CSV table of C-alpha atoms in Angstrom, one decimal:
chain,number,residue,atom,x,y,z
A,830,UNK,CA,64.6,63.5,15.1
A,831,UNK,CA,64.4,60.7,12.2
A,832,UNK,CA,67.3,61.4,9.4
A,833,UNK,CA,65.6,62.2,6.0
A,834,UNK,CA,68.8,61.5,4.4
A,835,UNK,CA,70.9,57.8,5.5
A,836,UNK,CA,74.4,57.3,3.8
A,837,UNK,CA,75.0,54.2,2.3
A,838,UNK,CA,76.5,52.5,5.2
A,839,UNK,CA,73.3,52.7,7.5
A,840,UNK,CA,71.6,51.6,4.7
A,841,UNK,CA,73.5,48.3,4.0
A,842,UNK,CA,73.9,48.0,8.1
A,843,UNK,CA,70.3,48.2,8.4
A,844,UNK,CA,69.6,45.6,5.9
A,845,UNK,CA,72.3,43.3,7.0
A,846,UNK,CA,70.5,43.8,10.2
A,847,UNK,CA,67.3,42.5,9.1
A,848,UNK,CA,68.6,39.8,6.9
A,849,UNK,CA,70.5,38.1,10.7
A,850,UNK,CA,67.4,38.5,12.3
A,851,UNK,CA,64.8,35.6,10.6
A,852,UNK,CA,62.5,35.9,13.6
A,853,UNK,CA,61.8,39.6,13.3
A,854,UNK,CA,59.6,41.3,11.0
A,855,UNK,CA,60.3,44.5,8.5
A,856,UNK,CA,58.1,46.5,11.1
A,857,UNK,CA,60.1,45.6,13.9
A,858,UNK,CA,63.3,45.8,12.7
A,859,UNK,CA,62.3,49.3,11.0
A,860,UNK,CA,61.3,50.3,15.0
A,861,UNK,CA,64.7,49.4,16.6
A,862,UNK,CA,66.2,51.6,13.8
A,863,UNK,CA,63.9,54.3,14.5
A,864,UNK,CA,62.7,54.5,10.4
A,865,UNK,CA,59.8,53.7,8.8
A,866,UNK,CA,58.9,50.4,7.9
A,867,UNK,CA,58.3,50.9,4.3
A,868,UNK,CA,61.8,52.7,3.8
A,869,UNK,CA,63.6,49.7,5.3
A,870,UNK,CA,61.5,47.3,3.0
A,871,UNK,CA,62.5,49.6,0.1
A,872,UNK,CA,66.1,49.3,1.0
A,873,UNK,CA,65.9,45.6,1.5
A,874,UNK,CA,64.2,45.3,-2.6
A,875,UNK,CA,67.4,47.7,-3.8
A,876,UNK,CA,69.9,45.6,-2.3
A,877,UNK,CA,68.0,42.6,-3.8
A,878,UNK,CA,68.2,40.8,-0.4
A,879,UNK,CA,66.3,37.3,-0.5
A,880,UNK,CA,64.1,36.8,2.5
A,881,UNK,CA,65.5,35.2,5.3
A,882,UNK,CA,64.2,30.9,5.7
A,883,UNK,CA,61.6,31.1,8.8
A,884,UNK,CA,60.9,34.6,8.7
A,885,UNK,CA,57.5,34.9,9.9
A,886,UNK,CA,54.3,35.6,8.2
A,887,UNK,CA,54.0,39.3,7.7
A,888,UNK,CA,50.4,41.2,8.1
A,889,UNK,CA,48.1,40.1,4.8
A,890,UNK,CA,48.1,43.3,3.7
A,891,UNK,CA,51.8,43.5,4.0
A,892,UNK,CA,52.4,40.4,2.2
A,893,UNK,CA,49.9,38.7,-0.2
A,894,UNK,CA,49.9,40.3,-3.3
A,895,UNK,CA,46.7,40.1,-5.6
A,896,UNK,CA,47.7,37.2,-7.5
A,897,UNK,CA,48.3,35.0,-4.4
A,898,UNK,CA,45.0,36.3,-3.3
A,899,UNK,CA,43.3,35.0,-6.1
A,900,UNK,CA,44.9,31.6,-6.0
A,901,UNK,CA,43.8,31.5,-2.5
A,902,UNK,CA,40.0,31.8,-3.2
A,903,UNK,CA,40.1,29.6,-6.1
A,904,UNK,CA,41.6,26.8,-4.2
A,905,UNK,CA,39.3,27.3,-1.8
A,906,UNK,CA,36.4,27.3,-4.7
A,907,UNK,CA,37.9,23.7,-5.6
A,908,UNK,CA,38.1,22.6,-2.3
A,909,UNK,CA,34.0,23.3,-1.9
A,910,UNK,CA,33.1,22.3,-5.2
A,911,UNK,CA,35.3,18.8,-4.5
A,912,UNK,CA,33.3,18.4,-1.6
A,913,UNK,CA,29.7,19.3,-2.9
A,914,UNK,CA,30.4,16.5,-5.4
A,915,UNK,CA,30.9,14.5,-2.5
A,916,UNK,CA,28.3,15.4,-0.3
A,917,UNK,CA,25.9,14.5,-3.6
A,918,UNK,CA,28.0,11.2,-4.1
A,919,UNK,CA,27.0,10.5,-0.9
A,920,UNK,CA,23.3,11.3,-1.0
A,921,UNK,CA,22.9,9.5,-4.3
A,922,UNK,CA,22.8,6.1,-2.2
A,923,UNK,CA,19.8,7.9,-0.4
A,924,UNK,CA,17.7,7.9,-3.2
A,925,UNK,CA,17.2,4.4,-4.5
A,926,UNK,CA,13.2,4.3,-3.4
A,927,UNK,CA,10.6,5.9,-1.1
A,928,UNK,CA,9.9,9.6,-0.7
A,929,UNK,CA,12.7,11.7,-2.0
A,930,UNK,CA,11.9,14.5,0.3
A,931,UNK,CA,12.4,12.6,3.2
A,932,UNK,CA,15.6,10.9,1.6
A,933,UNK,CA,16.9,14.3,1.2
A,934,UNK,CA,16.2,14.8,5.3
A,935,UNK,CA,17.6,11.6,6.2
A,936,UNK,CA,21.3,12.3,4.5
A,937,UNK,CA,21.0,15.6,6.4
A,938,UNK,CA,20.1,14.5,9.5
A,939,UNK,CA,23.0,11.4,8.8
A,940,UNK,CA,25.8,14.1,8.0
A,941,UNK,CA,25.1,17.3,9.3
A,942,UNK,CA,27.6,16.9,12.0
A,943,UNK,CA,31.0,16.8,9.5
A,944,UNK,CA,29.4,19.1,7.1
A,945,UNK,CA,26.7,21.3,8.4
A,946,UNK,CA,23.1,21.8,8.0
A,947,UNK,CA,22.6,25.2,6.6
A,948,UNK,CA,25.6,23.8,3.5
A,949,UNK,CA,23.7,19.8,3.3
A,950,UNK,CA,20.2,21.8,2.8
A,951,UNK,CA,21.6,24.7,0.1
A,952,UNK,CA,23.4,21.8,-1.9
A,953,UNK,CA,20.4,19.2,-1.7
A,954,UNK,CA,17.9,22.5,-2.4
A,955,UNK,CA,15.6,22.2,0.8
A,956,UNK,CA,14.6,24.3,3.1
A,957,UNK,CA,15.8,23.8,6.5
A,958,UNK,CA,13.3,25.1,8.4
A,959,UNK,CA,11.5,21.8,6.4
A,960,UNK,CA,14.5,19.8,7.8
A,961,UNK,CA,14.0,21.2,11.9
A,962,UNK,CA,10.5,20.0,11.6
A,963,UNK,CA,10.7,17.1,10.1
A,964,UNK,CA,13.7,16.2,12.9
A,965,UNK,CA,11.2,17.1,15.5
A,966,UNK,CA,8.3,15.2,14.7
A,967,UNK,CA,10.6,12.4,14.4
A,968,UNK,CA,9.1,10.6,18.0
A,969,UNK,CA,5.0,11.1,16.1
A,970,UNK,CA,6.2,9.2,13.2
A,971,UNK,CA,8.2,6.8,15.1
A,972,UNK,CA,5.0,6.2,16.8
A,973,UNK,CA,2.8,6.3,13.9
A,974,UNK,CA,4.7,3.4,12.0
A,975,UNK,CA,4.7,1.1,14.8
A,976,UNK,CA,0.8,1.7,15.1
A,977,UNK,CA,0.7,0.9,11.3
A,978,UNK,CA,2.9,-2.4,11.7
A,979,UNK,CA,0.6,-3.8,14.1
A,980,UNK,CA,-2.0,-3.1,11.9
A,981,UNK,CA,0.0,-4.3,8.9
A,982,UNK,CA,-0.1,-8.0,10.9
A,983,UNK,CA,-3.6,-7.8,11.8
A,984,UNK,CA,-4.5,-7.5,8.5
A,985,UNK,CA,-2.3,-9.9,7.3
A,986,UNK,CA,-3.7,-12.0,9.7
A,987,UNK,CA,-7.2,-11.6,8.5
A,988,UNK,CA,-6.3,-11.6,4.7
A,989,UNK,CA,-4.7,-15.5,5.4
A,990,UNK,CA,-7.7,-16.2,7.1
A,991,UNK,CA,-9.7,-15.3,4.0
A,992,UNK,CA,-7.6,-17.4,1.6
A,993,UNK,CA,-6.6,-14.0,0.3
A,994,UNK,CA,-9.5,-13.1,-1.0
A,995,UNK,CA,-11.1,-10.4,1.6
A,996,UNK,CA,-10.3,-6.2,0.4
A,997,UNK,CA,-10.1,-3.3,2.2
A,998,UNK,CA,-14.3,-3.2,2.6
A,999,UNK,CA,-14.5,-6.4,4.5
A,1000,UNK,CA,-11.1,-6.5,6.3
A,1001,UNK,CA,-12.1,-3.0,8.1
A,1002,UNK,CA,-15.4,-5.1,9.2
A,1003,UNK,CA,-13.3,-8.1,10.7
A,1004,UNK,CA,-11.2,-6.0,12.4
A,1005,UNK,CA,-13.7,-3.2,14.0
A,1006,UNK,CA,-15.6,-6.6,15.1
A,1007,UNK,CA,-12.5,-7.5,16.7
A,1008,UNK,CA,-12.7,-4.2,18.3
A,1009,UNK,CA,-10.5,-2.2,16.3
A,1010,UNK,CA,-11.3,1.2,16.1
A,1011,UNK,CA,-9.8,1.9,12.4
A,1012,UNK,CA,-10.6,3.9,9.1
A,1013,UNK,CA,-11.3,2.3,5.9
A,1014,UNK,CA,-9.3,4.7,3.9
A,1015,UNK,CA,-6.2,3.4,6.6
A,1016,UNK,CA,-6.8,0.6,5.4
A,1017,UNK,CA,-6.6,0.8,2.2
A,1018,UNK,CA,-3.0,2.7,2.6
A,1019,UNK,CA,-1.9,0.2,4.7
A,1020,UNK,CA,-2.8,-2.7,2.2
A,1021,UNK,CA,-1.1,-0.7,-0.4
A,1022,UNK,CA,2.2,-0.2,1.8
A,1023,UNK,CA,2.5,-4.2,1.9
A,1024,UNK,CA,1.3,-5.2,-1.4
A,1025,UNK,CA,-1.8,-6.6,-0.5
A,1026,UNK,CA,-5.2,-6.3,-2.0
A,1027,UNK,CA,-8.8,-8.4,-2.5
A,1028,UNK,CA,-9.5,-10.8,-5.3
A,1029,UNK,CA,-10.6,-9.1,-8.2
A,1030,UNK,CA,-14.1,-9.9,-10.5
A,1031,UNK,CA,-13.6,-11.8,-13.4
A,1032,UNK,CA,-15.9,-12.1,-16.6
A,1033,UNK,CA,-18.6,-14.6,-15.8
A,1034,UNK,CA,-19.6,-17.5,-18.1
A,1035,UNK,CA,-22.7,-18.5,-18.3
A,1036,UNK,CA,-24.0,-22.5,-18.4
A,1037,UNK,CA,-27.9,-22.1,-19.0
A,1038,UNK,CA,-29.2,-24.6,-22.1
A,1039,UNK,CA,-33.0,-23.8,-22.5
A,1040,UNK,CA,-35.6,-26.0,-23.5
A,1041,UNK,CA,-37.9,-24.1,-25.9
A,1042,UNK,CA,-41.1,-26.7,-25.7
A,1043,UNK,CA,-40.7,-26.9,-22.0
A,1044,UNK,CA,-43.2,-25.5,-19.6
A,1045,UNK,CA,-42.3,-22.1,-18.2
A,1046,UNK,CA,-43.1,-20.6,-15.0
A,1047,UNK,CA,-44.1,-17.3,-14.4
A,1048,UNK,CA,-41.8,-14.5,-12.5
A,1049,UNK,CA,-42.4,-13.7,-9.4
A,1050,UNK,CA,-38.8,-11.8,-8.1
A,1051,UNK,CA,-39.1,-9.2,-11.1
A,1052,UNK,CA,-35.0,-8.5,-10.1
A,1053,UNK,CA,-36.2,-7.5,-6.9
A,1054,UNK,CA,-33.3,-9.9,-5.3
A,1055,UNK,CA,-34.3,-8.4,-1.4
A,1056,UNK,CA,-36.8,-10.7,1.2
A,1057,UNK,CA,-38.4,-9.3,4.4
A,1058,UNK,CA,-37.1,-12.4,6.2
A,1059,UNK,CA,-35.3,-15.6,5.8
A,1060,UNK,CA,-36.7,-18.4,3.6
A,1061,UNK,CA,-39.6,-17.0,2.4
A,1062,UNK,CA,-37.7,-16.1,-1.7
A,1063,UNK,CA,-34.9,-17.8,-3.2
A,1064,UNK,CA,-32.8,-18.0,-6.0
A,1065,UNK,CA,-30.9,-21.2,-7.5
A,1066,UNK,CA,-28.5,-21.1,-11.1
A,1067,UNK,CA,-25.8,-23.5,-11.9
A,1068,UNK,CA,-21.9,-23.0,-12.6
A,1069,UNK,CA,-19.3,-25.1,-13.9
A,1070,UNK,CA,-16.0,-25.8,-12.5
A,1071,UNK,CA,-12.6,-26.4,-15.0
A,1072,UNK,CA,-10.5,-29.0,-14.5
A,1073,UNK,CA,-7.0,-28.9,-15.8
A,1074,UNK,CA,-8.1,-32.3,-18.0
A,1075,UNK,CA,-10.5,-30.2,-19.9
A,1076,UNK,CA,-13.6,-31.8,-18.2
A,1077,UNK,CA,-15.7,-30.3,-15.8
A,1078,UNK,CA,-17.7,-30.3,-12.3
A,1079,UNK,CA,-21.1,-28.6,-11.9
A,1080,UNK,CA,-22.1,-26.8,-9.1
A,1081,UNK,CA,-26.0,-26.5,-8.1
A,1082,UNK,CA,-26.9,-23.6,-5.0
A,1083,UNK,CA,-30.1,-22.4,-3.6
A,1084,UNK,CA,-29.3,-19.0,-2.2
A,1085,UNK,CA,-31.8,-17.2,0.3
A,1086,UNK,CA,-32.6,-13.7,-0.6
A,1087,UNK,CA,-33.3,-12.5,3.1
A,1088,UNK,CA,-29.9,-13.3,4.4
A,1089,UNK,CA,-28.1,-14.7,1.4
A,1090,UNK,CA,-27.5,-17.7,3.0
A,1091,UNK,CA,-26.4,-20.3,0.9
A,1092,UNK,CA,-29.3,-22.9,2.1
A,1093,UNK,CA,-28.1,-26.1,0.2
A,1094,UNK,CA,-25.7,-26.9,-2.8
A,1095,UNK,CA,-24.7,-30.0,-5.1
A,1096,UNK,CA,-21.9,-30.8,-7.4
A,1097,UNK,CA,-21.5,-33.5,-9.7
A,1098,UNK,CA,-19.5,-33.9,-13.2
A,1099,UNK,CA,-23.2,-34.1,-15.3
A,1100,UNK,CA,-25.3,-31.1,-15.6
A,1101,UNK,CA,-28.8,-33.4,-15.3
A,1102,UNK,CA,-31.6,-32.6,-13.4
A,1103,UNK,CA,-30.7,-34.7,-10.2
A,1104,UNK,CA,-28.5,-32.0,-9.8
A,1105,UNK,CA,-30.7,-29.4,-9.3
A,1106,UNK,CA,-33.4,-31.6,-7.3
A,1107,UNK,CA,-30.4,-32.7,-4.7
A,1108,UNK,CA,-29.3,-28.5,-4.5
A,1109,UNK,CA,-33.3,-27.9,-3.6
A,1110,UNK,CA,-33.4,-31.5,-1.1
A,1111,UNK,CA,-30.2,-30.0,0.8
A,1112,UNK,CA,-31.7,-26.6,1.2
A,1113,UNK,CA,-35.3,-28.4,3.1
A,1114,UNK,CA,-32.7,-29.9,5.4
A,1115,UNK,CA,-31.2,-26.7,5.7
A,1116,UNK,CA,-34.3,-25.2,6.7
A,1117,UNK,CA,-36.4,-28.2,8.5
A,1118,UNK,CA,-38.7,-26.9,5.1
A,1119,UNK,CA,-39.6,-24.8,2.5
A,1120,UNK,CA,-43.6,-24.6,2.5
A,1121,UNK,CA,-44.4,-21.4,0.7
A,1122,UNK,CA,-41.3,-20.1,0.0
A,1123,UNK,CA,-40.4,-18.7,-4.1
A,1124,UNK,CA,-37.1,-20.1,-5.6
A,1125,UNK,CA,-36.2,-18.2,-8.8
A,1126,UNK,CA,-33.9,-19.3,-12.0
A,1127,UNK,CA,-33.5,-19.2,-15.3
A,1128,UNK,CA,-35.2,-21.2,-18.1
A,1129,UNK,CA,-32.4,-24.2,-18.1
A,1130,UNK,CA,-33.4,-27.3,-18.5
A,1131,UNK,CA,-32.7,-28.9,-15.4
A,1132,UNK,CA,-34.8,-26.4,-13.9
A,1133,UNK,CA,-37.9,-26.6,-16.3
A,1134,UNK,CA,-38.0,-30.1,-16.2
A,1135,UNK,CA,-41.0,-32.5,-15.0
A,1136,UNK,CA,-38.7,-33.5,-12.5
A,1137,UNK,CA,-38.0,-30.4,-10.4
A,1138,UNK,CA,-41.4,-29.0,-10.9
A,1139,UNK,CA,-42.7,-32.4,-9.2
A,1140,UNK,CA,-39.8,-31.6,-6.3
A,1141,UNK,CA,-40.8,-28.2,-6.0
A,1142,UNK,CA,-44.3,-28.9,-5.7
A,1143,UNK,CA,-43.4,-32.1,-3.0
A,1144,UNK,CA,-41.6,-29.5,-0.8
A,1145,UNK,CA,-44.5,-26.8,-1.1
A,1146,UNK,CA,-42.0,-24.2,-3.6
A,1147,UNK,CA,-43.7,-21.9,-5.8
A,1148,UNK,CA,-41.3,-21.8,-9.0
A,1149,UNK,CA,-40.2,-18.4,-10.8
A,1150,UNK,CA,-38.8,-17.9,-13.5
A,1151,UNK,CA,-36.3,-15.3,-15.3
A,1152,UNK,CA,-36.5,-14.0,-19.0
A,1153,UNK,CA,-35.1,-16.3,-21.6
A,1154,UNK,CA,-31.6,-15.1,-22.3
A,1155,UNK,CA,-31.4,-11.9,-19.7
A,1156,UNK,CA,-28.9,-12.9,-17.2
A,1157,UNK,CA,-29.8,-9.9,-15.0
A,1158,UNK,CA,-33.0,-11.2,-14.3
A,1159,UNK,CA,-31.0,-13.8,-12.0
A,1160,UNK,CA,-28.3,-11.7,-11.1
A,1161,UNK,CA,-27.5,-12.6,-7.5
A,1162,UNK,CA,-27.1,-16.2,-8.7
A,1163,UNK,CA,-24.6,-15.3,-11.6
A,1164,UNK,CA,-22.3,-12.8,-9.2
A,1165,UNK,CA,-22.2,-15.5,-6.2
A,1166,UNK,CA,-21.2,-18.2,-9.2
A,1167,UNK,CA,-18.4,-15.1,-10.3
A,1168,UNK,CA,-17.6,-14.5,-6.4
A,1169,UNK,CA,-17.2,-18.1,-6.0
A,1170,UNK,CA,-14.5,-18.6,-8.6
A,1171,UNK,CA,-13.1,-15.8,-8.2
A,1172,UNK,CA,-12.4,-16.5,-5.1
A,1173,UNK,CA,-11.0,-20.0,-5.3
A,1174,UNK,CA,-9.2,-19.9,-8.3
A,1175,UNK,CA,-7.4,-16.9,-7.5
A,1176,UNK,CA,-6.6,-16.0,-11.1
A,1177,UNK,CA,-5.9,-19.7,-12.0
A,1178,UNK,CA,-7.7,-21.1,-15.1
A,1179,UNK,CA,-8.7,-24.4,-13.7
A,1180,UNK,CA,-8.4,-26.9,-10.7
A,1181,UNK,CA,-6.1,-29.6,-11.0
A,1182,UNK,CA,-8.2,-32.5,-10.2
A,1183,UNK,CA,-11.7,-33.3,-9.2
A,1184,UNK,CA,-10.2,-34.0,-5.8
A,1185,UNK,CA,-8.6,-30.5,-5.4
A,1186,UNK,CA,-11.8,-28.8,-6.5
A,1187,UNK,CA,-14.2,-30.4,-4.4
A,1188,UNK,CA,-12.4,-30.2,-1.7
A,1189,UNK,CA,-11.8,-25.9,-2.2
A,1190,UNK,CA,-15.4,-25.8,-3.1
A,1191,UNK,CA,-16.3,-27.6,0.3
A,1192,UNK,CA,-14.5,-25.5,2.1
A,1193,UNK,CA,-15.0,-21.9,0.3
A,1194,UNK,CA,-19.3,-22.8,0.6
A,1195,UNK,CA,-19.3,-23.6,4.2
A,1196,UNK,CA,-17.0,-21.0,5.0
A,1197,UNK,CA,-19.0,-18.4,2.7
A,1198,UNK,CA,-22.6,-19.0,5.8
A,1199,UNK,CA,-20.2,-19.0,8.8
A,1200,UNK,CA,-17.3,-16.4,8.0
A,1201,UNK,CA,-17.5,-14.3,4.7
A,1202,UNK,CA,-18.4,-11.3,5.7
A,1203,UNK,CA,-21.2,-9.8,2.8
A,1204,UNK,CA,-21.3,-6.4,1.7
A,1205,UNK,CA,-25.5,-6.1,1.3
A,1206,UNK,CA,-25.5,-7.8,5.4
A,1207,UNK,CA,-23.6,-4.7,6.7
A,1208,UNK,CA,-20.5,-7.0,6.3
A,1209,UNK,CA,-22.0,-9.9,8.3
A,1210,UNK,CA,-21.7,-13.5,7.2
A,1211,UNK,CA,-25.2,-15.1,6.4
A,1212,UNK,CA,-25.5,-17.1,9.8
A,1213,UNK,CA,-24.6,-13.8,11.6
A,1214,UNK,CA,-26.9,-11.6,9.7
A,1215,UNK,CA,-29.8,-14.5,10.2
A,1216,UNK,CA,-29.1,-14.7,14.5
A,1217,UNK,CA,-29.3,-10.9,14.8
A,1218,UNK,CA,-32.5,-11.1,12.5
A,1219,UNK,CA,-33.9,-13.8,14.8
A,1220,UNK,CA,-32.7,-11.8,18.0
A,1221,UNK,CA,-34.8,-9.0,16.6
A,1222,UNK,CA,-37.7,-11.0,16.3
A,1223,UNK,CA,-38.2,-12.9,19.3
A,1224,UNK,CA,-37.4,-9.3,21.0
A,1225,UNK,CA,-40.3,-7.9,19.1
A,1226,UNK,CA,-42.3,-10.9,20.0
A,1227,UNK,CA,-42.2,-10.7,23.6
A,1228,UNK,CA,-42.5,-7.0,23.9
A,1229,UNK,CA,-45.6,-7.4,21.7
């Protein structure tokens, strides 16, 4: 039976006890004694006995008072709060461009092995369901922005090949020509991605001096810019081209309303009437003739001159003419002059020589018939547009 009264001597032998025996515990101590644990520990506080170097850890609940308790958990709060600031340390470097969303799953996906998803996702406020999916539709988008790099050179490709002039409209022609199977609006995203786009209209300027006692022909186009087929209507105006001396070049065309073939062109650095005659002489070699065909322009000078009326009437061309001082009355002249400079000057005020505009002239106007693709021709150039129109017809010919 356990004593409910221990003289003094037990008592100091049973603490001497515990104090020589730094491996053991109060509890097992207390049981080799045959007392309770909490008696012996209440004789060890009376005699004021320190606790033995290396004695082991007792049970928490034994041993950790309050206060230690809540040290512990605030250390701990420290420790996570350390690291959360450098988790987001971290992340910040994540977030210098592109879709912060996706930023956010990249550091997780980077990271989640030293610190977790479920604590990456709570600190960086996602959700991580979001994350899972993202992680596995990794292989579709993998495969998505390779796709949209091929693309990205093909259209590069196609943009060089157009001095940099051809948008998203004409770019989705070439390339579904090419056999390309591919959405405008693709296209377009694709253009943005890489920081390319079309050249853009500029305000036209127009070049037209009328001569008020001059003889004026009637109109026979009445803006009705469309022709059933080629070189039966046509349209001619006149545009000047800057030079970075101040001077300038003057550029004659004769455009066909069927096709919009450019059918013959002239520059020289005068605006007289040879101009305009040599612009309607390079067309009837364009077309092996013009018997009976309309060519429309404004009331210039050059163009209600003696001079071109006596051409017109040599190659069998009934003149029209526009309203004095209503440029929409010859509006597919004035936006092929806008497209034209637009498209060579590329923003640029002027050319810097004669030399250096002929020569982008030469090339942009030949270039315009065999390759520019046209918007009214279901993006076809004017030669293409004209060969399936003369397919057409010969078909129609035979079968009738």
């Amino acid at each position: 039976m356990v004593m409910k009264n221990y003289p003094p001597q037990f008592k100091a032998d049973a603490v001497a006890l515990y104090q020589s025996r730094p491996e053991a515990t109060i509890r097992q101590v207390a049981a080799d004694l045959g007392i309770n644990p909490e008696t012996l520990r209440n004789w060890v506080r009376a005699a004021g006995a320190s606790w033995p170097r290396g004695r082991r850890t007792e049970a928490p609940a034994e041993r950790v008072t309050p206060l230690e308790a809540e040290n512990a958990a605030l250390r701990k709060k420290v420790r996570e709060l350390e690291e959360e600031r450098e988790i987001l340390r971290k992340a910040a470097k994540y977030f210098a461009g592109g879709d912060a969303l996706v930023n956010r799953f990249r550091f997780v996906a980077d990271h989640h092995r030293r610190y977790g998803v479920k604590r990456l996702c709570t600190i960086l406020g996602i959700a991580r369901s979001s994350f899972y999916y993202w992680r596995s539709t990794a292989a579709d988008r993998a495969a998505r922005q390779a796709a949209d790099a091929r693309l990205a050179a093909r259209i590069r490709a196609v943009h060089r090949e157009s001095d940099g002039t051809y948008g998203v409209p004409r770019i989705t022609a070439e390339l579904r020509d090419d056999g390309e199977r591919v959405n405008h609006k693709r296209i377009a995203r694709v253009m943005r991605s890489i920081g390319l786009a079309g050249v853009r209209l500029r305000r036209r300027h127009r070049t037209t001096v009328a001569d008020p006692a001059a003889a004026k022909a009637p109109d026979l186009i009445g803006r009705d810019f469309t022709a059933g087929e080629p070189n039966t209507k046509y349209v001619g105006d006149i545009t000047y081209l800057p030079l970075e001396s101040g001077k300038f070049l003057y550029l004659a065309t004769v455009i066909d309303l069927a096709s919009r073939r450019l059918a013959g062109w002239a520059i020289a650095d005068h605006m007289r009437t040879d101009l305009v005659t040599d612009a309607l002489a390079a067309a009837e070699r364009t077309r092996g003739g013009l018997a009976g065909a309309v060519l429309h322009t404004d009331h210039g000078a050059q163009y209600t001159s003696a001079a071109f009326a006596d051409a017109c009437r040599q190659a069998g061309v009934r003149q029209s003419m526009s309203a004095i001082g209503s440029s929409a009355d010859n509006a597919l002249a004035e936006s092929f002059n806008a497209t034209f400079k637009r498209e060579t000057l590329q923003g640029r005020k002027h050319w810097s020589t004669e030399g250096e505009a002929r020569l982008d002239a030469f090339g942009w106007l030949n270039r315009y018939n065999t390759r520019r693709r046209h918007s009214r021709l279901g993006h076809r150039s004017p030669i293409a547009y004209e060969n399936t129109f003369r397919t057409t017809s010969t078909t129609l010919t035979q079968a009738a």
